[in-house]
Amino acid sequence: MALQRRPSSTRTRNERRNALLAGYRPLPGAYDELMAPDGSIRPHWEPFLAEWSALSGDELQRRFGLADRHVRDTGVSYRVHGDLDESDPLASERAWPLSHAPLVLTGQEWKTIAAGVAQRAQLLDTVLGDIYGPGRLIAKGALPAAAITGSPDYLRPVQGTAGAGQLQIYAADLGRGPDGRWWVLNDRTQAPSGAGYALENRLAIGRAFPDLFRTMNVERLAAFFQGFRAGLVSRAKRVEPRICLLTPGQMHESYFEQAYLARYLGFLLVEGGDLVMRDGLVHVRTIAGFKRADIIWRRIDGDFADPLELNARSALGVPGLVEAVRGENVVVANGLGSGVVEARALMGFMPRLAKDVLGEELILPNIATWWCGQPRERGIVLDRLDEMSVSAAFRAPGDGLDGGTVLAADLGQMEREALRARIAERGLDYVGQEVVSLSTMPVMQGGRLEPRPMTLRVFAAATPDGWQVMPGGFCRISEESDARAVTMRSGVRSSDVWITSDQPVEQVTLLPSPDRIAIRRIVGILPSRAADNLFWLGRYLERSEATLRLVRALLGRLINADDQAPGHAETIKRLANLLVAWGAAPATPKNRPVAAQARAALHELDQYGSAAASVREARRTASVIRERLSVDAWRLFGDLQRQLTPPGKPESEGEAFEIADTALKSLAAFSGLSQENMVRGAGWRFLDIGRRIERGVTTCRFARHFIENDAPGNCLDALLDLTDSQITYRSRYMLGASLQPVLDLVMLDPYNPRSVAFQVERLDAEIAALPCLNDDGMLEEPRRLALKLAAENRTAEASRLDRTGILFFEQLLMGLSSAVAERYFLQNSRPEGSRATRLA
């Protein structure tokens, strides 16, 4: 439902407008997107200002809150390169820095931008075809050979290979100069990022200001992604190709975007370990065996794509991928080696190449660039060094330069002379570029609009109908008021980009037309890595629940202390000892209060078995399969982490009890989501198998710890509490807790959803439904162990069940866990499961 705008008087709107623009002044020497030099507002921004001026300050903040809540709830995040805690990758994730004011451009101006970006994409694609093909441009001197072969992104093994370097998606970083003209600052041809973030920006701002999209006729983005997907499909040999998005993994700065795009476009998100070569073809390792991959949209650098023929140190690629590309058995987009034209060294040659290759002038010019690998250009840079910015010519920086851009004029005398010496000695590693000032756009700061420098990343996709440019893009805004382009690397926000039209905009969707929908009930295949992580997600969630139940049971007995009750002290001691044995709380001196152990089991991340540590591991595991989880499920992980974050000071026993109880309710909500909302496909089965195994193991451990022939009734009551079976027991038996009835209920009763027997029955059914590789009529190991476990449990009797018998069931469950892992998961390449196994 559209948000309603309250009517307001003309006077009130004018007052709000003046308040928004109070003190807004374009930066000297910079073009401002909102305000003309005479102080008037550019006409295409008027509808935007009118909408904002019609809203009270409180209402405007509420709209901003809606956008921010969308970002938070969907987990939109990024990571700064080099800012990574490998022990907890999610800890270094940053919330997406959304700017609430969009960049507004007219459709007429966008036509020029789109034409220039499409032209540049075609030019670079043609140049790449020549570099890895006939080499005519180098032969006739239009391109220096050293500017190509000196780049680490030139991949000699794919020279002469069909499709080498071919572009499927291209991005240009643009800036607007003081005269209002747009300039190309950088080309992105390796694995351009940002398209997914552009889409998320649109969804977040659209949630806050839905009326404005209709009022201003903002162009939609879906048609671009539709064209991109169609372009990929058109290159495949099969009618319904399997398209994979190859990600570097969870550690990458833009992993969220990659997972988001895979889900949005319906692609299979894979890592290098998920892919394997067989008979010259690339296959995905799945729980049903190897399945052919037809198209790989790579988000890793080209030289990391194949450790056999490219970079032997790569752990991200697929051994033998180059061989498959040579045989034209797989399509890689962008083509291997495409990053060579991303180098700044080539920017100075683009105007001439446009004339030679396309017979056209560049619609969007470069910023002036001189590659110092040529004597004349090197002399120009050295003579005018104080007027230039200096950058690495290629992706790998030259000696002494950190890969960023420096303004020579800002360096000290000694640093400037050292830079001059390096350029003179090895000029091919450097480029000099004209220092340009960026345009500014409004951002909300302290309740009013202020100008900040910005750059715009625009995307083009190769489609069956030619190059198609996204009507919008990925806008980055500097937090600093310095309008020079080099400052964009520090302090950046991101905003949506609105391209307005004079006519109502056609509603475009990625959904197929009703008469072309192919009915299906199971969505694709399940990669082994995804199955592994779903399995361990289930185990970590169940492990978190077990710890929380232990803490709640212990605190409940401390709060409602009855020192005279038989076995009361013994029960508290056993609960506290179990927390220590569980790895949830540290072993403590006798004089440390038991409540302190309970608080540690709730909050301390250093205790690997604590609730907080288990939830952290669950969220980390879930982040690897983020594309398979709903927004509501991901939100619950954030809720759990917030609930288990240590307070500023130690909480009371009652407060700690409430925290444990609230966290258990959140876990119950996740269980409800998985049971009621997840399709009963292979992914759900592995999540459920993980939970059932962990619950069965946990119940066995609880039973071994609390059951003895002379166990006091209080201990048996604790066992019933821990297995959430208290109400069931009271409804069946009038007397207090007694050993054999309790044992039967928690271990052998198939009707009790918390019992070991119930978990065994569910495991037997779920494993029977998993795919079988062998067709020799023999039972595979997981199925054999499940049947054995079911038979042993069904024939057991409570009167004969002791600790040894319970341990036997526990060991069978652990053996079943190992058998499932060995049969269905990646061996020797499990980023999540391998670490988690140590906690089993």
Coordinates of N, CA and C in Angstrom, one line a residue, residues 87 92 103-104 113 147 174 204 238 262 369 444 483-484 504 530 611 625 671 691 694 706 780 792 799 823:
S87 N 38.5 -15.2 11.3 CA 37.8 -16.1 12.3 C 36.3 -15.9 12.4
S92 N 33.3 -8.3 10.2 CA 33.9 -7.2 9.5 C 32.9 -6.7 8.4
L103 N 20.1 10.3 -7.0 CA 20.6 11.2 -8.1 C 19.6 11.2 -9.2
V104 N 19.1 12.4 -9.6 CA 18.1 12.5 -10.6 C 18.7 13.0 -11.9
I113 N 24.5 9.5 -22.2 CA 25.3 8.7 -21.4 C 25.2 7.2 -21.8
A147 N 52.0 -2.5 -23.4 CA 50.8 -2.2 -22.6 C 49.9 -3.3 -22.5
L174 N 31.9 7.0 -14.2 CA 31.8 8.3 -14.8 C 31.8 9.4 -13.8
A204 N 15.1 -0.2 -1.7 CA 15.1 0.5 -0.4 C 14.4 1.9 -0.5
R238 N 22.8 -25.6 -25.1 CA 21.6 -26.3 -24.8 C 20.5 -25.3 -24.6
A262 N 22.5 -14.0 -7.7 CA 22.2 -15.4 -8.0 C 20.7 -15.7 -7.7
T369 N 44.9 11.0 -20.1 CA 45.8 10.0 -19.5 C 47.1 9.9 -20.3
M444 N 21.5 14.1 2.7 CA 20.8 14.6 3.9 C 21.8 14.6 5.0
A483 N 36.3 17.9 -4.0 CA 35.6 17.4 -5.2 C 36.5 16.7 -6.1
R484 N 37.8 16.5 -5.8 CA 38.7 15.8 -6.6 C 38.5 14.3 -6.6
P504 N 4.6 7.9 -19.0 CA 4.6 6.8 -18.1 C 5.5 5.7 -18.5
A530 N 26.2 -26.4 -0.6 CA 25.0 -25.9 0.0 C 24.4 -26.9 0.9
A611 N 25.8 -20.1 23.9 CA 24.7 -19.8 23.0 C 25.1 -18.7 22.0
I625 N 25.0 -19.5 2.4 CA 23.9 -19.9 1.6 C 22.7 -18.9 1.7
S671 N 12.4 -22.3 13.6 CA 11.8 -23.6 13.4 C 10.5 -23.6 12.6
R691 N 19.4 -30.9 12.1 CA 18.7 -30.7 13.4 C 18.4 -32.0 14.1
E694 N 21.5 -33.6 15.6 CA 22.0 -32.8 16.8 C 21.1 -33.0 18.0
F706 N 21.9 -37.3 33.5 CA 20.9 -37.1 34.6 C 20.2 -38.4 35.0
E780 N 23.2 -47.7 0.4 CA 24.4 -46.9 0.7 C 24.5 -46.7 2.2
E792 N 17.3 -50.7 16.1 CA 17.8 -50.8 17.5 C 16.9 -50.0 18.5
S799 N 13.3 -50.6 30.5 CA 13.7 -51.2 31.8 C 15.1 -51.8 31.6
R823 N 29.2 -39.1 2.1 CA 28.4 -39.4 0.9 C 28.0 -38.2 0.1

